[in-house]
mmCIF file of C-alpha atoms in Angstrom:
data_model
loop_
_atom_site.group_PDB
_atom_site.id
_atom_site.type_symbol
_atom_site.label_atom_id
_atom_site.label_comp_id
_atom_site.label_asym_id
_atom_site.label_seq_id
_atom_site.Cartn_x
_atom_site.Cartn_y
_atom_site.Cartn_z
ATOM 1 C CA MET A 1196 -11.429 -4.635 37.489
ATOM 2 C CA LYS A 1197 -7.854 -3.390 37.020
ATOM 3 C CA VAL A 1198 -8.264 -5.249 33.701
ATOM 4 C CA THR A 1199 -11.338 -3.987 32.401
ATOM 5 C CA HIS A 1200 -10.514 -0.337 33.437
ATOM 6 C CA PHE A 1201 -7.217 -0.809 31.400
ATOM 7 C CA ILE A 1202 -8.921 -2.393 28.173
ATOM 8 C CA VAL A 1203 -11.253 0.442 28.117
ATOM 9 C CA ILE A 1204 -8.162 3.012 28.073
ATOM 10 C CA PHE A 1205 -6.320 1.260 25.944
ATOM 11 C CA ALA A 1206 -9.924 1.040 23.346
ATOM 12 C CA ILE A 1207 -10.401 5.017 23.490
ATOM 13 C CA MET A 1208 -6.983 5.914 23.400
ATOM 14 C CA LEU A 1209 -6.682 3.618 20.325
ATOM 15 C CA SER A 1210 -10.367 5.090 18.874
ATOM 16 C CA VAL A 1211 -9.033 8.690 19.638
ATOM 17 C CA SER A 1212 -5.850 7.802 17.650
ATOM 18 C CA GLY A 1213 -7.503 6.470 14.970
ATOM 19 C CA LEU A 1214 -10.141 9.456 14.398
ATOM 20 C CA SER A 1215 -7.007 11.929 14.382
ATOM 21 C CA GLY A 1216 -6.194 10.387 11.461
ATOM 22 C CA CYS A 1217 -9.052 11.698 9.755
ATOM 23 C CA VAL A 1218 -8.054 15.450 8.288
ATOM 24 C CA GLN A 1219 -8.975 17.535 5.364
ATOM 25 C CA VAL A 1220 -6.553 18.367 2.549
ATOM 26 C CA ALA A 1221 -6.237 21.922 1.734
ATOM 27 C CA ALA A 1222 -6.318 22.607 -2.203
ATOM 28 C CA TRP A 1223 -2.795 23.891 -1.518
ATOM 29 C CA GLU A 1224 -1.676 20.971 0.029
ATOM 30 C CA ARG A 1225 -3.066 17.968 -2.407
ATOM 31 C CA GLY A 1226 0.227 18.930 -4.970
ATOM 32 C CA ASN A 1227 2.197 17.241 -2.268
ATOM 33 C CA LEU A 1228 -0.321 14.221 -2.159
ATOM 34 C CA ALA A 1229 -0.273 14.038 -5.684
ATOM 35 C CA LYS A 1230 3.471 13.659 -6.232
ATOM 36 C CA PRO A 1231 4.294 10.647 -7.992
ATOM 37 C CA GLN A 1232 6.851 9.753 -4.884
ATOM 38 C CA MET A 1233 3.404 9.167 -3.025
ATOM 39 C CA ALA A 1234 2.320 6.666 -5.509
ATOM 40 C CA LEU A 1235 1.554 2.800 -4.442
ATOM 41 C CA GLU A 1236 3.753 2.000 -7.553
ATOM 42 C CA PRO A 1237 5.773 4.743 -8.814
ATOM 43 C CA THR A 1238 6.848 3.357 -11.876
ATOM 44 C CA PRO A 1239 3.648 0.681 -13.065
ATOM 45 C CA LEU A 1240 4.906 0.419 -16.597
ATOM 46 C CA GLN A 1241 8.200 -0.221 -15.729
ATOM 47 C CA SER A 1242 6.541 -2.853 -12.913
ATOM 48 C CA ALA A 1243 4.216 -4.235 -15.606
ATOM 49 C CA ILE A 1244 6.925 -5.207 -17.656
ATOM 50 C CA GLN A 1245 9.294 -6.644 -14.931
ATOM 51 C CA ALA A 1246 6.150 -8.621 -14.080
ATOM 52 C CA HIS A 1247 5.540 -9.891 -17.511
ATOM 53 C CA VAL A 1248 9.153 -11.226 -18.144
ATOM 54 C CA TYR A 1249 9.332 -13.067 -14.776
ATOM 55 C CA GLY A 1250 5.883 -14.877 -15.625
ATOM 56 C CA SER A 1251 7.462 -15.582 -19.391
ATOM 57 C CA ARG A 1252 10.537 -17.226 -17.741
ATOM 58 C CA GLU A 1253 9.018 -18.837 -15.124
ATOM 59 C CA ALA A 1254 7.433 -22.745 -15.908
ATOM 60 C CA ALA A 1255 4.510 -22.125 -14.473
ATOM 61 C CA ALA A 1256 1.283 -19.840 -15.696
ATOM 62 C CA SER A 1257 0.329 -16.447 -13.976
ATOM 63 C CA ILE A 1258 -1.672 -13.789 -14.462
ATOM 64 C CA ASN A 1259 0.378 -11.952 -16.334
ATOM 65 C CA SER A 1260 1.366 -14.269 -19.033
ATOM 66 C CA SER A 1261 -1.175 -15.753 -21.421
ATOM 67 C CA GLY A 1262 -0.363 -19.253 -22.108
ATOM 68 C CA GLY A 1263 2.850 -19.529 -19.729
ATOM 69 C CA GLY A 1264 6.653 -19.578 -20.236
ATOM 70 C CA GLY A 1265 8.402 -22.329 -21.695
ATOM 71 C CA GLY A 1266 11.334 -21.981 -18.950
ATOM 72 C CA CYS A 1267 14.060 -20.906 -21.205
ATOM 73 C CA GLY A 1268 13.078 -17.338 -21.348
ATOM 74 C CA CYS A 1269 11.760 -17.422 -24.571
ATOM 75 C CA PHE A 1270 8.171 -15.580 -25.014
#
């Protein structure tokens, strides 16, 4: 009986904490969320170039390389 009470209370607390994260953002606060530091990938161009160089130098073909590299660093 005690274990089921614990599970029910835990499930309620988990759902309440999950729902508390859903808030409306005011218009003047949206600028803080739009900053480049808040992006998942802050420097997408640099990451794409590094992925291309890494894929070119590896001997295996990846999604970033067109024909796979030779393993020598040649493009």
